[in-house]
PDB file of C-alpha atoms in Angstrom:
ATOM      1  CA  MET A 625       4.100   0.665   0.107  1.00 95.00           C
ATOM      2  CA  THR A 626       6.374   0.799  -2.915  1.00 95.00           C
ATOM      3  CA  TYR A 627      10.030   1.268  -3.845  1.00 96.00           C
ATOM      4  CA  SER A 628      12.321   2.435  -6.609  1.00 96.00           C
ATOM      5  CA  CYS A 629      15.948   1.584  -7.251  1.00 96.00           C
ATOM      6  CA  ASP A 630      18.280   4.600  -7.174  1.00 96.00           C
ATOM      7  CA  GLY A 631      21.396   2.571  -8.133  1.00 94.00           C
ATOM      8  CA  ASN A 632      24.459   1.502  -6.118  1.00 94.00           C
ATOM      9  CA  PHE A 633      22.282  -0.614  -3.760  1.00 95.00           C
ATOM     10  CA  ARG A 634      20.184   2.433  -2.736  1.00 96.00           C
ATOM     11  CA  TYR A 635      16.394   2.282  -2.759  1.00 96.00           C
ATOM     12  CA  SER A 636      13.696   4.881  -2.129  1.00 97.00           C
ATOM     13  CA  ILE A 637      10.969   3.392   0.042  1.00 97.00           C
ATOM     14  CA  GLU A 638       7.553   5.075  -0.062  1.00 97.00           C
ATOM     15  CA  LEU A 639       4.514   4.470   2.121  1.00 97.00           C
ATOM     16  CA  VAL A 640       1.252   6.197   1.171  1.00 95.00           C
ATOM     17  CA  LEU A 641      -1.654   6.065   3.623  1.00 94.00           C
ATOM     18  CA  GLN A 642      -5.108   7.605   3.390  1.00 91.00           C
ATOM     19  CA  LYS A 643      -7.623   8.502   6.090  1.00 90.00           C
ATOM     20  CA  GLU A 644     -10.850  10.410   6.492  1.00 87.00           C
ATOM     21  CA  CYS A 645     -10.259  14.138   7.087  1.00 89.00           C
ATOM     22  CA  ASN A 646     -12.394  14.168  10.232  1.00 85.00           C
ATOM     23  CA  SER A 647     -10.601  11.180  11.807  1.00 84.00           C
ATOM     24  CA  VAL A 648      -9.535  11.681  15.430  1.00 81.00           C
ATOM     25  CA  VAL A 649      -6.254   9.902  14.601  1.00 85.00           C
ATOM     26  CA  ASP A 650      -3.517  11.843  12.809  1.00 90.00           C
ATOM     27  CA  PHE A 651      -0.842  10.342  10.601  1.00 94.00           C
ATOM     28  CA  ASP A 652       1.982   8.968  12.736  1.00 94.00           C
ATOM     29  CA  LYS A 653       5.071  11.173  12.898  1.00 95.00           C
ATOM     30  CA  ASN A 654       7.183   7.996  12.655  1.00 95.00           C
ATOM     31  CA  ALA A 655       6.011   4.962  10.667  1.00 97.00           C
ATOM     32  CA  ALA A 656       7.832   1.805  11.805  1.00 96.00           C
ATOM     33  CA  ILE A 657       9.078  -0.467   9.007  1.00 97.00           C
ATOM     34  CA  GLY A 658      10.182  -4.022   9.777  1.00 96.00           C
ATOM     35  CA  VAL A 659      12.694  -5.501   7.338  1.00 96.00           C
ATOM     36  CA  TYR A 660      12.441  -9.302   7.142  1.00 96.00           C
ATOM     37  CA  ASP A 661      14.194 -12.057   5.205  1.00 93.00           C
ATOM     38  CA  SER A 662      12.512 -13.343   2.041  1.00 87.00           C
ATOM     39  CA  SER A 663      10.420 -15.835   4.037  1.00 86.00           C
ATOM     40  CA  GLY A 664       9.029 -12.965   6.131  1.00 84.00           C
ATOM     41  CA  THR A 665       9.882 -14.744   9.390  1.00 88.00           C
ATOM     42  CA  VAL A 666      13.271 -13.366  10.509  1.00 94.00           C
ATOM     43  CA  LEU A 667      13.437  -9.681  11.469  1.00 96.00           C
ATOM     44  CA  ILE A 668      16.703  -8.305  10.056  1.00 95.00           C
ATOM     45  CA  HIS A 669      16.307  -4.610  10.728  1.00 94.00           C
ATOM     46  CA  ARG A 670      13.808  -1.912  11.707  1.00 95.00           C
ATOM     47  CA  PHE A 671      13.738   1.739  10.676  1.00 96.00           C
ATOM     48  CA  TYR A 672      11.285   4.647  10.647  1.00 97.00           C
ATOM     49  CA  LEU A 673       9.828   6.677   7.826  1.00 97.00           C
ATOM     50  CA  THR A 674       9.349  10.147   9.301  1.00 95.00           C
ATOM     51  CA  SER A 675       7.435  13.384   8.810  1.00 93.00           C
ATOM     52  CA  PRO A 676       4.865  12.552   6.140  1.00 96.00           C
ATOM     53  CA  THR A 677       3.788  15.096   3.542  1.00 96.00           C
ATOM     54  CA  VAL A 678       0.019  15.456   4.076  1.00 95.00           C
ATOM     55  CA  ASP A 679      -2.403  16.572   1.354  1.00 94.00           C
ATOM     56  CA  THR A 680      -6.183  16.634   1.014  1.00 91.00           C
ATOM     57  CA  LEU A 681      -7.141  14.562  -2.016  1.00 83.00           C
ATOM     58  CA  GLU A 682      -9.170  16.176  -4.759  1.00 77.00           C
ATOM     59  CA  GLY A 683     -12.635  14.634  -4.951  1.00 70.00           C
ATOM     60  CA  ASN A 684     -13.283  12.523  -8.018  1.00 64.00           C
ATOM     61  CA  THR A 685     -15.774   9.915  -9.158  1.00 58.00           C
ATOM     62  CA  PHE A 686     -15.690   7.303 -11.892  1.00 59.00           C
ATOM     63  CA  ASP A 687     -18.052   9.491 -13.919  1.00 64.00           C
ATOM     64  CA  PRO A 688     -17.089  13.141 -14.608  1.00 62.00           C
ATOM     65  CA  CYS A 689     -20.765  13.996 -15.186  1.00 63.00           C
ATOM     66  CA  LEU A 690     -21.588  13.290 -11.541  1.00 65.00           C
ATOM     67  CA  GLY A 691     -20.934  15.775  -8.762  1.00 67.00           C
ATOM     68  CA  PHE A 692     -18.656  14.820  -5.899  1.00 65.00           C
ATOM     69  CA  PRO A 693     -20.352  14.602  -2.467  1.00 69.00           C
ATOM     70  CA  SER A 694     -19.119  17.423  -0.215  1.00 71.00           C
ATOM     71  CA  SER A 695     -19.305  15.136   2.849  1.00 74.00           C
ATOM     72  CA  VAL A 696     -16.470  12.932   1.512  1.00 78.00           C
ATOM     73  CA  CYS A 697     -12.980  14.116   2.412  1.00 86.00           C
ATOM     74  CA  LEU A 698      -9.773  12.084   2.380  1.00 88.00           C
ATOM     75  CA  GLU A 699      -6.250  13.033   3.398  1.00 92.00           C
ATOM     76  CA  GLN A 700      -3.137  11.319   2.156  1.00 93.00           C
ATOM     77  CA  GLY A 701       0.111  10.994   4.085  1.00 96.00           C
ATOM     78  CA  ARG A 702       3.197  10.256   1.990  1.00 97.00           C
ATOM     79  CA  TYR A 703       6.346   8.972   3.732  1.00 98.00           C
ATOM     80  CA  LYS A 704       9.546   8.580   1.705  1.00 97.00           C
ATOM     81  CA  GLN A 705      13.134   7.717   2.557  1.00 96.00           C
ATOM     82  CA  SER A 706      16.246   6.452   0.781  1.00 96.00           C
ATOM     83  CA  ILE A 707      18.074   3.453   2.281  1.00 95.00           C
ATOM     84  CA  SER A 708      20.995   1.173   1.363  1.00 95.00           C
ATOM     85  CA  LEU A 709      20.440  -2.571   1.003  1.00 94.00           C
ATOM     86  CA  ALA A 710      23.242  -5.116   0.951  1.00 95.00           C
ATOM     87  CA  PRO A 711      23.002  -8.039  -1.458  1.00 95.00           C
ATOM     88  CA  ARG A 712      20.950 -10.832   0.163  1.00 95.00           C
ATOM     89  CA  PRO A 713      19.817 -14.134  -1.401  1.00 94.00           C
ATOM     90  CA  GLY A 714      16.022 -14.036  -1.700  1.00 94.00           C
ATOM     91  CA  GLY A 715      15.905 -10.289  -1.067  1.00 95.00           C
ATOM     92  CA  TYR A 716      13.905  -8.471   1.596  1.00 96.00           C
ATOM     93  CA  THR A 717      10.294  -8.161   2.756  1.00 95.00           C
ATOM     94  CA  PHE A 718       9.295  -4.764   4.189  1.00 96.00           C
ATOM     95  CA  VAL A 719       6.297  -4.570   6.567  1.00 96.00           C
ATOM     96  CA  HIS A 720       4.260  -1.725   8.089  1.00 96.00           C
ATOM     97  CA  GLN A 721       1.219  -2.196  10.355  1.00 96.00           C
ATOM     98  CA  ARG A 722      -1.343   0.282  11.682  1.00 94.00           C
ATOM     99  CA  CYS A 723      -4.720   0.061  13.351  1.00 91.00           C
ATOM    100  CA  CYS A 724      -7.587   0.755  12.754  1.00 87.00           C
ATOM    101  CA  ARG A 725     -10.090   0.921   9.953  1.00 84.00           C
ATOM    102  CA  PRO A 726     -13.136   3.222  10.209  1.00 81.00           C
ATOM    103  CA  SER A 727     -16.159   1.826  12.064  1.00 83.00           C
ATOM    104  CA  GLY A 728     -19.205   0.793  10.088  1.00 84.00           C
ATOM    105  CA  ILE A 729     -17.496  -1.107   7.247  1.00 84.00           C
ATOM    106  CA  THR A 730     -20.189  -3.692   6.546  1.00 85.00           C
ATOM    107  CA  ASN A 731     -18.013  -6.500   5.176  1.00 83.00           C
ATOM    108  CA  ILE A 732     -15.442  -6.417   8.044  1.00 84.00           C
ATOM    109  CA  LYS A 733     -16.627  -7.501  11.500  1.00 85.00           C
ATOM    110  CA  ASN A 734     -15.675  -4.900  14.138  1.00 88.00           C
ATOM    111  CA  SER A 735     -13.771  -2.891  11.521  1.00 86.00           C
ATOM    112  CA  ASN A 736     -12.762  -0.234  14.068  1.00 87.00           C
ATOM    113  CA  THR A 737     -10.621  -2.846  15.883  1.00 89.00           C
ATOM    114  CA  GLN A 738      -9.004  -4.302  12.749  1.00 87.00           C
ATOM    115  CA  GLY A 739      -5.659  -2.957  11.560  1.00 90.00           C
ATOM    116  CA  ASN A 740      -3.803  -3.253   8.259  1.00 92.00           C
ATOM    117  CA  THR A 741      -0.551  -4.870   7.212  1.00 94.00           C
ATOM    118  CA  PHE A 742       1.260  -3.428   4.195  1.00 94.00           C
ATOM    119  CA  THR A 743       4.122  -5.389   2.627  1.00 94.00           C
ATOM    120  CA  VAL A 744       6.465  -5.126  -0.315  1.00 94.00           C
ATOM    121  CA  HIS A 745       9.187  -7.521  -1.452  1.00 94.00           C
ATOM    122  CA  ILE A 746      12.480  -6.314  -2.917  1.00 95.00           C
ATOM    123  CA  PRO A 747      14.432  -8.983  -4.820  1.00 94.00           C
ATOM    124  CA  ASP A 748      18.136  -9.461  -4.059  1.00 95.00           C
ATOM    125  CA  PRO A 749      19.756  -6.053  -4.778  1.00 93.00           C
ATOM    126  CA  GLY A 750      22.960  -7.885  -5.745  1.00 90.00           C
ATOM    127  CA  SER A 751      21.195  -9.551  -8.683  1.00 90.00           C
ATOM    128  CA  PHE A 752      19.660  -6.511 -10.389  1.00 90.00           C
ATOM    129  CA  CYS A 753      18.273  -3.023  -9.731  1.00 93.00           C
ATOM    130  CA  ASN A 754      14.493  -3.547  -9.624  1.00 94.00           C
ATOM    131  CA  ASN A 755      11.616  -1.065  -9.320  1.00 95.00           C
ATOM    132  CA  ALA A 756       8.100  -1.731  -8.026  1.00 95.00           C
ATOM    133  CA  PRO A 757       5.169  -1.272 -10.414  1.00 94.00           C
ATOM    134  CA  SER A 758       2.948   1.781  -9.930  1.00 91.00           C
ATOM    135  CA  PRO A 759      -0.802   2.275 -10.526  1.00 89.00           C
ATOM    136  CA  LYS A 760      -1.736   3.517 -13.976  1.00 88.00           C
ATOM    137  CA  ASN A 761      -4.648   5.613 -12.646  1.00 81.00           C
ATOM    138  CA  GLN A 762      -5.789   7.076  -9.326  1.00 77.00           C
ATOM    139  CA  ARG A 763      -8.782   5.243  -7.923  1.00 73.00           C
ATOM    140  CA  PRO A 764     -12.008   7.220  -7.533  1.00 71.00           C
ATOM    141  CA  LEU A 765     -12.752   8.509  -4.031  1.00 71.00           C
ATOM    142  CA  ALA A 766     -16.502   7.962  -4.362  1.00 74.00           C
ATOM    143  CA  LEU A 767     -18.840   5.651  -6.288  1.00 72.00           C
ATOM    144  CA  CYS A 768     -22.538   6.272  -6.878  1.00 74.00           C
ATOM    145  CA  LEU A 769     -25.001   3.697  -5.561  1.00 74.00           C
ATOM    146  CA  GLY A 770     -26.910   2.000  -8.388  1.00 78.00           C
ATOM    147  CA  LYS A 771     -24.737   3.495 -11.146  1.00 78.00           C
ATOM    148  CA  PRO A 772     -22.616   1.050 -13.197  1.00 82.00           C
ATOM    149  CA  PHE A 773     -18.868   1.694 -13.109  1.00 79.00           C
ATOM    150  CA  SER A 774     -15.538   0.360 -14.281  1.00 80.00           C
ATOM    151  CA  ILE A 775     -12.216   1.044 -12.566  1.00 80.00           C
ATOM    152  CA  ASP A 776      -8.874   0.533 -14.301  1.00 84.00           C
ATOM    153  CA  ARG A 777      -6.605  -0.943 -11.596  1.00 84.00           C
ATOM    154  CA  SER A 778      -3.778  -1.877 -13.954  1.00 89.00           C
ATOM    155  CA  PHE A 779      -0.175  -1.078 -13.114  1.00 92.00           C
ATOM    156  CA  ILE A 780       2.877   0.081 -15.066  1.00 92.00           C
ATOM    157  CA  ASP A 781       6.275  -1.500 -14.478  1.00 94.00           C
ATOM    158  CA  PRO A 782       9.255   0.726 -15.370  1.00 92.00           C
ATOM    159  CA  ASP A 783      11.468  -2.364 -15.825  1.00 94.00           C
ATOM    160  CA  GLY A 784       9.065  -4.018 -18.282  1.00 92.00           C
ATOM    161  CA  ASP A 785       8.507  -6.976 -15.928  1.00 92.00           C
ATOM    162  CA  SER A 786       5.583  -9.299 -16.520  1.00 91.00           C
ATOM    163  CA  LEU A 787       2.739  -8.509 -14.090  1.00 91.00           C
ATOM    164  CA  THR A 788       0.036 -10.873 -12.856  1.00 90.00           C
ATOM    165  CA  TYR A 789      -3.001  -9.917 -10.784  1.00 88.00           C
ATOM    166  CA  THR A 790      -4.837 -11.856  -8.080  1.00 88.00           C
ATOM    167  CA  LEU A 791      -7.443 -10.987  -5.479  1.00 86.00           C
ATOM    168  CA  SER A 792      -6.251 -11.581  -1.956  1.00 85.00           C
ATOM    169  CA  LYS A 793      -7.590 -11.235   1.545  1.00 84.00           C
ATOM    170  CA  PRO A 794      -6.311  -8.140   3.385  1.00 83.00           C
ATOM    171  CA  ILE A 795      -3.766  -8.976   6.081  1.00 87.00           C
ATOM    172  CA  ILE A 796      -4.844  -7.914   9.571  1.00 85.00           C
ATOM    173  CA  GLY A 797      -2.154  -6.085  11.548  1.00 89.00           C
ATOM    174  CA  GLY A 798      -2.215  -4.425  14.907  1.00 88.00           C
ATOM    175  CA  GLY A 799      -5.324  -3.945  16.987  1.00 87.00           C
ATOM    176  CA  ALA A 800      -7.128  -1.670  19.399  1.00 87.00           C
ATOM    177  CA  ASP A 801      -5.386  -2.809  22.630  1.00 88.00           C
ATOM    178  CA  LEU A 802      -4.278   0.499  24.162  1.00 86.00           C
ATOM    179  CA  THR A 803      -2.524  -1.268  27.066  1.00 88.00           C
ATOM    180  CA  GLN A 804       0.225  -2.233  24.604  1.00 87.00           C
ATOM    181  CA  VAL A 805       0.311   0.618  22.069  1.00 88.00           C
ATOM    182  CA  ASN A 806       3.451  -0.658  20.277  1.00 91.00           C
ATOM    183  CA  GLY A 807       2.792  -4.371  20.906  1.00 88.00           C
ATOM    184  CA  PRO A 808       1.526  -6.786  18.229  1.00 88.00           C
ATOM    185  CA  ASN A 809      -2.127  -6.174  19.216  1.00 88.00           C
ATOM    186  CA  GLY A 810      -1.689  -2.443  19.787  1.00 89.00           C
ATOM    187  CA  PRO A 811      -2.542   0.288  17.280  1.00 91.00           C
ATOM    188  CA  VAL A 812       1.099   0.938  16.259  1.00 93.00           C
ATOM    189  CA  PRO A 813       3.081  -2.359  16.274  1.00 93.00           C
ATOM    190  CA  ASP A 814       6.820  -1.708  16.614  1.00 93.00           C
ATOM    191  CA  PRO A 815       8.403  -3.697  15.176  1.00 92.00           C
ATOM    192  CA  PRO A 816       5.643  -4.664  12.759  1.00 93.00           C
ATOM    193  CA  SER A 817       5.191  -8.445  12.761  1.00 89.00           C
TER     194      SER A 817
END
């Protein structure tokens, strides 16, 4: 999830999700976004990003000399909407949650029951018009086992802000409980917690 400042307290919010082409789950027609205070504890507002633009991603690897496996196929859903934000001390935290990850991920126990939480923080719009950084390069869609590689995951900030990088644990969000589809443990939490 990212954002850009359009001026006059208007921001374009963008959510980009990827999934395997053969997944039985389509991109949601409406992606719920929870808007929280800067502490992330008080829900201020909820809105929906609607009708994603869906594209099949072009296969690439970290090494142009290697062929791309034909069995790998990823789709990308891009949601985008412009909203107005009133000045607010501490700014806003935007949250989207969706379950589940593909099964068989070896470093996540029961990956097909574990959802994702995506967040972005927008500083107080009354202080300055800020833009989120964006990735410098697209990440490769496939890596070759046993072949050394290097991936540039640096970002570019249009405002010239100082950027720092840390590794962090993914935030679980939503779950596979179909008895409460939009509940906190359901696949599509609404509002996201």
